[in-house]
mmCIF file of C-alpha atoms in Angstrom:
data_model
loop_
_atom_site.group_PDB
_atom_site.id
_atom_site.type_symbol
_atom_site.label_atom_id
_atom_site.label_comp_id
_atom_site.label_asym_id
_atom_site.label_seq_id
_atom_site.Cartn_x
_atom_site.Cartn_y
_atom_site.Cartn_z
ATOM 1 C CA UNK A 1488 2.007 -59.847 36.611
ATOM 2 C CA UNK A 1489 2.465 -55.745 37.043
ATOM 3 C CA UNK A 1490 2.493 -52.787 34.387
ATOM 4 C CA UNK A 1491 6.323 -51.809 36.094
ATOM 5 C CA UNK A 1492 7.437 -55.495 36.028
ATOM 6 C CA UNK A 1493 6.536 -56.150 32.780
ATOM 7 C CA UNK A 1494 7.923 -52.871 31.481
ATOM 8 C CA UNK A 1495 11.095 -53.827 33.213
ATOM 9 C CA UNK A 1496 11.136 -56.739 31.575
ATOM 10 C CA UNK A 1497 10.309 -55.328 28.261
ATOM 11 C CA UNK A 1498 13.601 -53.085 28.436
ATOM 12 C CA UNK A 1499 15.908 -56.149 29.122
ATOM 13 C CA UNK A 1500 14.797 -57.947 26.408
ATOM 14 C CA UNK A 1501 15.476 -54.555 24.498
ATOM 15 C CA UNK A 1502 18.685 -54.175 25.779
ATOM 16 C CA UNK A 1503 19.304 -58.559 25.474
ATOM 17 C CA UNK A 1504 19.449 -57.773 21.709
ATOM 18 C CA UNK A 1505 21.193 -54.107 21.385
ATOM 19 C CA UNK A 1506 24.898 -55.474 20.414
ATOM 20 C CA UNK A 1507 26.528 -54.999 23.409
ATOM 21 C CA UNK A 1508 29.108 -52.159 23.741
ATOM 22 C CA UNK A 1509 33.016 -54.097 23.488
ATOM 23 C CA UNK A 1510 35.564 -53.296 26.099
ATOM 24 C CA UNK A 1511 37.990 -51.181 25.270
ATOM 25 C CA UNK A 1512 41.946 -52.853 25.885
ATOM 26 C CA UNK A 1513 44.147 -51.161 28.019
ATOM 27 C CA UNK A 1514 46.716 -51.439 25.053
ATOM 28 C CA UNK A 1515 44.374 -49.829 22.856
ATOM 29 C CA UNK A 1516 43.632 -47.134 25.413
ATOM 30 C CA UNK A 1517 47.859 -46.670 25.620
ATOM 31 C CA UNK A 1518 47.608 -46.596 21.998
ATOM 32 C CA UNK A 1519 45.405 -43.905 21.616
ATOM 33 C CA UNK A 1520 47.170 -41.622 24.285
ATOM 34 C CA UNK A 1521 50.836 -42.184 22.333
ATOM 35 C CA UNK A 1522 48.634 -40.704 18.784
ATOM 36 C CA UNK A 1523 46.406 -37.983 20.393
ATOM 37 C CA UNK A 1524 49.247 -36.592 21.254
ATOM 38 C CA UNK A 1525 51.480 -37.231 18.197
ATOM 39 C CA UNK A 1526 48.676 -35.879 16.554
ATOM 40 C CA UNK A 1527 48.751 -32.366 18.865
ATOM 41 C CA UNK A 1528 52.606 -32.344 18.616
ATOM 42 C CA UNK A 1529 52.603 -31.003 22.159
ATOM 43 C CA UNK A 1530 51.995 -31.301 25.321
ATOM 44 C CA UNK A 1531 49.487 -31.896 27.007
ATOM 45 C CA UNK A 1532 47.217 -32.840 30.204
ATOM 46 C CA UNK A 1533 45.294 -35.986 30.984
ATOM 47 C CA UNK A 1534 42.257 -34.306 30.855
ATOM 48 C CA UNK A 1535 42.696 -32.520 26.807
ATOM 49 C CA UNK A 1536 43.630 -36.591 26.735
ATOM 50 C CA UNK A 1537 40.534 -38.125 28.613
ATOM 51 C CA UNK A 1538 38.369 -35.541 26.285
ATOM 52 C CA UNK A 1539 39.801 -36.634 23.202
ATOM 53 C CA UNK A 1540 39.303 -39.705 22.860
ATOM 54 C CA UNK A 1541 36.417 -39.741 25.112
ATOM 55 C CA UNK A 1542 37.591 -42.006 28.022
ATOM 56 C CA UNK A 1543 36.791 -41.160 31.924
ATOM 57 C CA UNK A 1544 39.495 -39.493 33.346
ATOM 58 C CA UNK A 1545 40.697 -42.209 35.974
ATOM 59 C CA UNK A 1546 41.060 -44.672 33.363
ATOM 60 C CA UNK A 1547 43.764 -42.222 31.472
ATOM 61 C CA UNK A 1548 45.445 -41.172 34.904
ATOM 62 C CA UNK A 1549 45.980 -44.724 35.183
ATOM 63 C CA UNK A 1550 46.979 -45.405 31.580
ATOM 64 C CA UNK A 1551 49.714 -42.208 32.053
ATOM 65 C CA UNK A 1552 51.188 -43.245 35.218
ATOM 66 C CA UNK A 1553 51.673 -46.559 33.964
ATOM 67 C CA UNK A 1554 52.986 -45.119 30.881
ATOM 68 C CA UNK A 1555 55.063 -42.197 32.522
ATOM 69 C CA UNK A 1556 56.820 -45.131 34.986
ATOM 70 C CA UNK A 1557 57.381 -47.079 32.084
ATOM 71 C CA UNK A 1558 59.465 -44.189 30.173
ATOM 72 C CA UNK A 1559 57.014 -44.176 27.591
ATOM 73 C CA UNK A 1560 55.434 -41.248 28.563
ATOM 74 C CA UNK A 1561 57.291 -38.116 29.527
ATOM 75 C CA UNK A 1562 55.264 -35.285 32.302
ATOM 76 C CA UNK A 1563 56.912 -32.051 32.271
ATOM 77 C CA UNK A 1564 56.568 -29.812 34.521
ATOM 78 C CA UNK A 1565 52.766 -28.595 35.729
ATOM 79 C CA UNK A 1566 51.536 -32.102 34.742
ATOM 80 C CA UNK A 1567 52.048 -31.557 31.386
ATOM 81 C CA UNK A 1568 52.350 -34.914 29.017
ATOM 82 C CA UNK A 1569 54.949 -35.689 26.274
ATOM 83 C CA UNK A 1570 56.432 -38.976 24.426
ATOM 84 C CA UNK A 1571 59.130 -40.637 26.228
ATOM 85 C CA UNK A 1572 62.708 -42.000 25.627
ATOM 86 C CA UNK A 1573 61.864 -44.963 25.521
ATOM 87 C CA UNK A 1574 59.782 -44.144 22.552
ATOM 88 C CA UNK A 1575 62.559 -42.351 21.240
ATOM 89 C CA UNK A 1576 65.096 -45.291 21.454
ATOM 90 C CA UNK A 1577 62.513 -48.023 19.587
ATOM 91 C CA UNK A 1578 62.227 -45.533 16.515
ATOM 92 C CA UNK A 1579 66.080 -45.121 15.960
ATOM 93 C CA UNK A 1580 66.352 -49.017 16.503
ATOM 94 C CA UNK A 1581 63.629 -49.128 13.794
ATOM 95 C CA UNK A 1582 64.529 -46.677 11.755
ATOM 96 C CA UNK A 1583 68.492 -48.716 11.952
ATOM 97 C CA UNK A 1584 66.588 -51.290 11.165
ATOM 98 C CA UNK A 1585 65.311 -49.941 7.866
ATOM 99 C CA UNK A 1586 68.468 -47.886 6.484
ATOM 100 C CA UNK A 1587 70.522 -51.717 7.116
ATOM 101 C CA UNK A 1588 68.455 -53.414 4.139
ATOM 102 C CA UNK A 1589 68.391 -50.888 1.921
ATOM 103 C CA UNK A 1590 71.754 -50.116 2.350
ATOM 104 C CA UNK A 1591 72.770 -53.936 2.084
ATOM 105 C CA UNK A 1592 70.002 -54.739 -0.776
ATOM 106 C CA UNK A 1593 72.302 -51.725 -2.770
ATOM 107 C CA UNK A 1594 75.329 -52.921 -2.289
ATOM 108 C CA UNK A 1595 73.795 -56.954 -2.539
ATOM 109 C CA UNK A 1596 73.021 -56.474 -6.692
ATOM 110 C CA UNK A 1597 76.874 -54.474 -7.035
ATOM 111 C CA UNK A 1598 78.783 -58.327 -4.762
ATOM 112 C CA UNK A 1599 76.773 -60.131 -6.899
ATOM 113 C CA UNK A 1600 77.447 -58.079 -11.141
ATOM 114 C CA UNK A 1601 80.959 -58.199 -9.824
ATOM 115 C CA UNK A 1602 81.094 -61.826 -8.324
ATOM 116 C CA UNK A 1603 79.274 -63.361 -10.800
ATOM 117 C CA UNK A 1604 77.874 -65.872 -8.076
ATOM 118 C CA UNK A 1605 74.826 -65.932 -5.656
ATOM 119 C CA UNK A 1606 74.301 -62.944 -2.705
ATOM 120 C CA UNK A 1607 72.786 -62.829 0.491
ATOM 121 C CA UNK A 1608 71.770 -61.020 3.285
ATOM 122 C CA UNK A 1609 71.342 -62.422 6.193
ATOM 123 C CA UNK A 1610 70.480 -61.904 10.381
ATOM 124 C CA UNK A 1611 69.315 -63.983 13.241
ATOM 125 C CA UNK A 1612 65.909 -65.082 14.504
ATOM 126 C CA UNK A 1613 66.021 -66.623 17.641
ATOM 127 C CA UNK A 1614 67.759 -70.101 16.972
ATOM 128 C CA UNK A 1615 67.529 -69.234 12.779
ATOM 129 C CA UNK A 1616 69.400 -67.349 10.121
ATOM 130 C CA UNK A 1617 67.766 -66.065 8.534
ATOM 131 C CA UNK A 1618 67.670 -64.716 5.151
ATOM 132 C CA UNK A 1619 66.467 -60.860 4.155
ATOM 133 C CA UNK A 1620 67.371 -60.304 0.858
ATOM 134 C CA UNK A 1621 69.094 -62.651 -2.136
ATOM 135 C CA UNK A 1622 70.372 -61.741 -5.721
ATOM 136 C CA UNK A 1623 71.592 -64.191 -8.152
ATOM 137 C CA UNK A 1624 75.025 -63.690 -9.806
ATOM 138 C CA UNK A 1625 75.015 -64.248 -13.630
ATOM 139 C CA UNK A 1626 77.454 -67.213 -14.268
ATOM 140 C CA UNK A 1627 75.915 -70.218 -15.118
ATOM 141 C CA UNK A 1628 75.953 -72.164 -12.321
ATOM 142 C CA UNK A 1629 73.533 -70.556 -9.253
ATOM 143 C CA UNK A 1630 73.373 -71.696 -6.320
ATOM 144 C CA UNK A 1631 69.637 -70.372 -5.091
ATOM 145 C CA UNK A 1632 67.708 -70.141 -1.611
ATOM 146 C CA UNK A 1633 64.553 -68.960 -1.210
ATOM 147 C CA UNK A 1634 64.106 -65.524 0.970
ATOM 148 C CA UNK A 1635 62.688 -65.867 4.438
ATOM 149 C CA UNK A 1636 64.823 -69.561 4.443
ATOM 150 C CA UNK A 1637 65.292 -69.888 8.363
ATOM 151 C CA UNK A 1638 68.595 -72.707 9.159
ATOM 152 C CA UNK A 1639 70.300 -73.220 12.523
ATOM 153 C CA UNK A 1640 72.214 -71.203 13.784
ATOM 154 C CA UNK A 1641 75.376 -73.661 13.937
ATOM 155 C CA UNK A 1642 74.854 -75.044 10.206
ATOM 156 C CA UNK A 1643 76.225 -71.470 8.302
ATOM 157 C CA UNK A 1644 79.115 -69.401 8.178
ATOM 158 C CA UNK A 1645 76.767 -66.263 8.277
ATOM 159 C CA UNK A 1646 75.219 -67.621 12.063
ATOM 160 C CA UNK A 1647 78.143 -68.012 13.741
ATOM 161 C CA UNK A 1648 79.078 -64.023 13.129
ATOM 162 C CA UNK A 1649 75.429 -62.723 14.469
ATOM 163 C CA UNK A 1650 76.414 -64.544 17.797
ATOM 164 C CA UNK A 1651 80.582 -63.474 18.069
ATOM 165 C CA UNK A 1652 79.271 -60.494 19.747
ATOM 166 C CA UNK A 1653 77.012 -62.130 22.592
ATOM 167 C CA UNK A 1654 79.299 -62.860 25.727
ATOM 168 C CA UNK A 1655 81.207 -65.940 26.073
ATOM 169 C CA UNK A 1656 77.765 -67.515 28.775
ATOM 170 C CA UNK A 1657 75.179 -66.299 26.169
ATOM 171 C CA UNK A 1658 76.432 -67.846 23.089
ATOM 172 C CA UNK A 1659 77.658 -71.013 25.213
ATOM 173 C CA UNK A 1660 73.517 -70.851 26.100
ATOM 174 C CA UNK A 1661 72.775 -70.628 22.684
ATOM 175 C CA UNK A 1662 74.358 -72.883 21.433
ATOM 176 C CA UNK A 1663 73.654 -75.868 23.566
ATOM 177 C CA UNK A 1664 69.940 -75.466 23.558
ATOM 178 C CA UNK A 1665 69.839 -74.845 19.586
ATOM 179 C CA UNK A 1666 73.034 -76.568 18.111
ATOM 180 C CA UNK A 1667 71.649 -80.102 15.386
ATOM 181 C CA UNK A 1668 72.902 -81.526 13.237
ATOM 182 C CA UNK A 1669 72.644 -80.623 9.752
ATOM 183 C CA UNK A 1670 71.520 -83.005 6.624
ATOM 184 C CA UNK A 1671 75.243 -83.377 5.595
ATOM 185 C CA UNK A 1672 76.369 -84.370 9.275
ATOM 186 C CA UNK A 1673 79.531 -81.624 8.855
ATOM 187 C CA UNK A 1674 78.317 -79.468 10.697
ATOM 188 C CA UNK A 1675 79.671 -79.035 13.889
ATOM 189 C CA UNK A 1676 77.048 -78.905 17.139
ATOM 190 C CA UNK A 1677 80.336 -79.047 20.846
ATOM 191 C CA UNK A 1678 78.517 -75.666 21.942
ATOM 192 C CA UNK A 1679 82.773 -74.869 23.367
ATOM 193 C CA UNK A 1680 83.687 -75.150 19.947
ATOM 194 C CA UNK A 1681 81.356 -73.336 18.114
ATOM 195 C CA UNK A 1682 81.122 -70.514 20.798
ATOM 196 C CA UNK A 1683 84.930 -69.940 20.213
ATOM 197 C CA UNK A 1684 84.521 -70.138 16.471
ATOM 198 C CA UNK A 1685 81.513 -68.013 16.582
ATOM 199 C CA UNK A 1686 84.061 -65.178 18.738
ATOM 200 C CA UNK A 1687 86.842 -65.847 16.574
ATOM 201 C CA UNK A 1688 85.073 -65.253 12.990
ATOM 202 C CA UNK A 1689 83.668 -61.912 13.486
ATOM 203 C CA UNK A 1690 87.085 -60.666 15.124
ATOM 204 C CA UNK A 1691 88.849 -61.745 12.008
ATOM 205 C CA UNK A 1692 85.424 -60.241 10.206
ATOM 206 C CA UNK A 1693 85.097 -63.206 7.809
ATOM 207 C CA UNK A 1694 83.378 -66.790 7.951
ATOM 208 C CA UNK A 1695 83.733 -68.911 5.803
ATOM 209 C CA UNK A 1696 82.300 -73.148 5.488
ATOM 210 C CA UNK A 1697 81.627 -75.854 2.950
ATOM 211 C CA UNK A 1698 79.157 -78.718 2.736
ATOM 212 C CA UNK A 1699 78.410 -78.346 6.405
ATOM 213 C CA UNK A 1700 74.878 -77.129 5.632
ATOM 214 C CA UNK A 1701 74.334 -79.426 1.402
ATOM 215 C CA UNK A 1702 76.725 -81.139 -0.199
ATOM 216 C CA UNK A 1703 78.784 -79.059 -2.601
ATOM 217 C CA UNK A 1704 77.301 -75.924 -1.471
ATOM 218 C CA UNK A 1705 80.684 -73.117 0.213
ATOM 219 C CA UNK A 1706 80.103 -69.626 1.835
ATOM 220 C CA UNK A 1707 82.162 -66.875 2.345
ATOM 221 C CA UNK A 1708 80.198 -63.701 4.834
ATOM 222 C CA UNK A 1709 81.142 -61.071 6.320
ATOM 223 C CA UNK A 1710 79.543 -59.166 9.021
ATOM 224 C CA UNK A 1711 78.058 -56.190 9.192
ATOM 225 C CA UNK A 1712 78.887 -54.665 12.534
ATOM 226 C CA UNK A 1713 77.565 -50.922 14.430
ATOM 227 C CA UNK A 1714 79.080 -49.448 15.300
ATOM 228 C CA UNK A 1715 79.394 -50.907 19.010
ATOM 229 C CA UNK A 1716 80.798 -53.488 17.376
ATOM 230 C CA UNK A 1717 78.027 -56.149 17.109
ATOM 231 C CA UNK A 1718 76.408 -57.754 14.317
ATOM 232 C CA UNK A 1719 73.858 -56.736 12.832
ATOM 233 C CA UNK A 1720 73.430 -58.513 9.837
ATOM 234 C CA UNK A 1721 75.523 -60.250 7.326
ATOM 235 C CA UNK A 1722 76.870 -60.144 3.608
ATOM 236 C CA UNK A 1723 77.803 -64.026 1.947
ATOM 237 C CA UNK A 1724 78.852 -64.455 -1.597
ATOM 238 C CA UNK A 1725 76.522 -67.805 -1.852
ATOM 239 C CA UNK A 1726 79.292 -71.021 -4.448
ATOM 240 C CA UNK A 1727 79.958 -74.031 -4.887
ATOM 241 C CA UNK A 1728 82.959 -76.027 -2.916
ATOM 242 C CA UNK A 1729 84.640 -76.297 -6.536
ATOM 243 C CA UNK A 1730 85.106 -72.430 -6.343
ATOM 244 C CA UNK A 1731 86.401 -71.528 -2.467
ATOM 245 C CA UNK A 1732 89.299 -70.733 -3.389
ATOM 246 C CA UNK A 1733 88.966 -69.312 -6.277
ATOM 247 C CA UNK A 1734 91.334 -65.704 -6.811
ATOM 248 C CA UNK A 1735 89.826 -64.295 -9.649
ATOM 249 C CA UNK A 1736 87.526 -62.555 -8.745
ATOM 250 C CA UNK A 1737 89.148 -63.114 -5.166
ATOM 251 C CA UNK A 1738 85.697 -63.765 -3.061
ATOM 252 C CA UNK A 1739 87.137 -63.043 0.059
ATOM 253 C CA UNK A 1740 88.733 -59.757 -0.600
ATOM 254 C CA UNK A 1741 85.396 -58.870 -2.480
ATOM 255 C CA UNK A 1742 82.350 -59.961 0.127
ATOM 256 C CA UNK A 1743 84.497 -57.803 2.751
ATOM 257 C CA UNK A 1744 84.890 -54.762 0.920
ATOM 258 C CA UNK A 1745 80.792 -54.717 0.763
ATOM 259 C CA UNK A 1746 80.402 -55.477 4.278
ATOM 260 C CA UNK A 1747 82.813 -52.023 5.094
ATOM 261 C CA UNK A 1748 80.944 -49.922 2.382
ATOM 262 C CA UNK A 1749 77.877 -50.776 3.868
ATOM 263 C CA UNK A 1750 79.075 -50.416 7.388
ATOM 264 C CA UNK A 1751 80.665 -46.714 6.281
ATOM 265 C CA UNK A 1752 77.290 -46.014 4.970
ATOM 266 C CA UNK A 1753 75.377 -46.302 7.469
ATOM 267 C CA UNK A 1754 77.781 -44.591 9.846
ATOM 268 C CA UNK A 1755 79.122 -47.065 11.423
ATOM 269 C CA UNK A 1756 82.527 -48.105 12.415
ATOM 270 C CA UNK A 1757 83.604 -51.611 13.281
ATOM 271 C CA UNK A 1758 87.109 -51.874 15.230
ATOM 272 C CA UNK A 1759 90.179 -52.892 13.505
#
């Protein structure tokens, strides 16, 4: 074996023992670009970005062109790059979500105190209603559920409200694929009846169910609607079904007032 061949084999053996440099994925490169712009706080060029993140200029050009096409970046005069309008909309949605839960939880505590009953803030997770927050009241008999609990939309008062703003076709499709029988057998499963009930409940600003998901348990829910009229979440009082019609305190009035206060604090004005 020649010296040249021996050296080659040794070099290959050493290379095999060395850890391979991991390739940077496309999404990681995109994040590097966005992170760099955020850190700089000003528009910059693709060349400057490539130098800062240690990436080939050709790679950055491809990433940048894709992000510009998707409005994640904005190309200004002279080729300078800056954060795009799509990121702004994402940021607004995220901020609104944080504000909504913070404001709703504060009101939830107040409502639990005023009513003496369990109060929940609920949202939608696909085909389910999810409990986002909960506060137990002071009454000696409480109905509770864990935060994070998911329940089919057709079982609950909140579930109907959360999809009431969707188009009729969307409501029919949703309930057609997701409506299931509840443990009590009393939850509606007919997609047309559910679609109609969801729209009516949102229009009325109130949804009530008793014994549909659990025996002897009732729920009085009101929608928290944004400025476009979409139900972003619900606030609800959960009680034994014997209390559903009580007037002292008036559960319906209390829950509707709470929803209105949340909307007002968030700057949302739901249509009358």
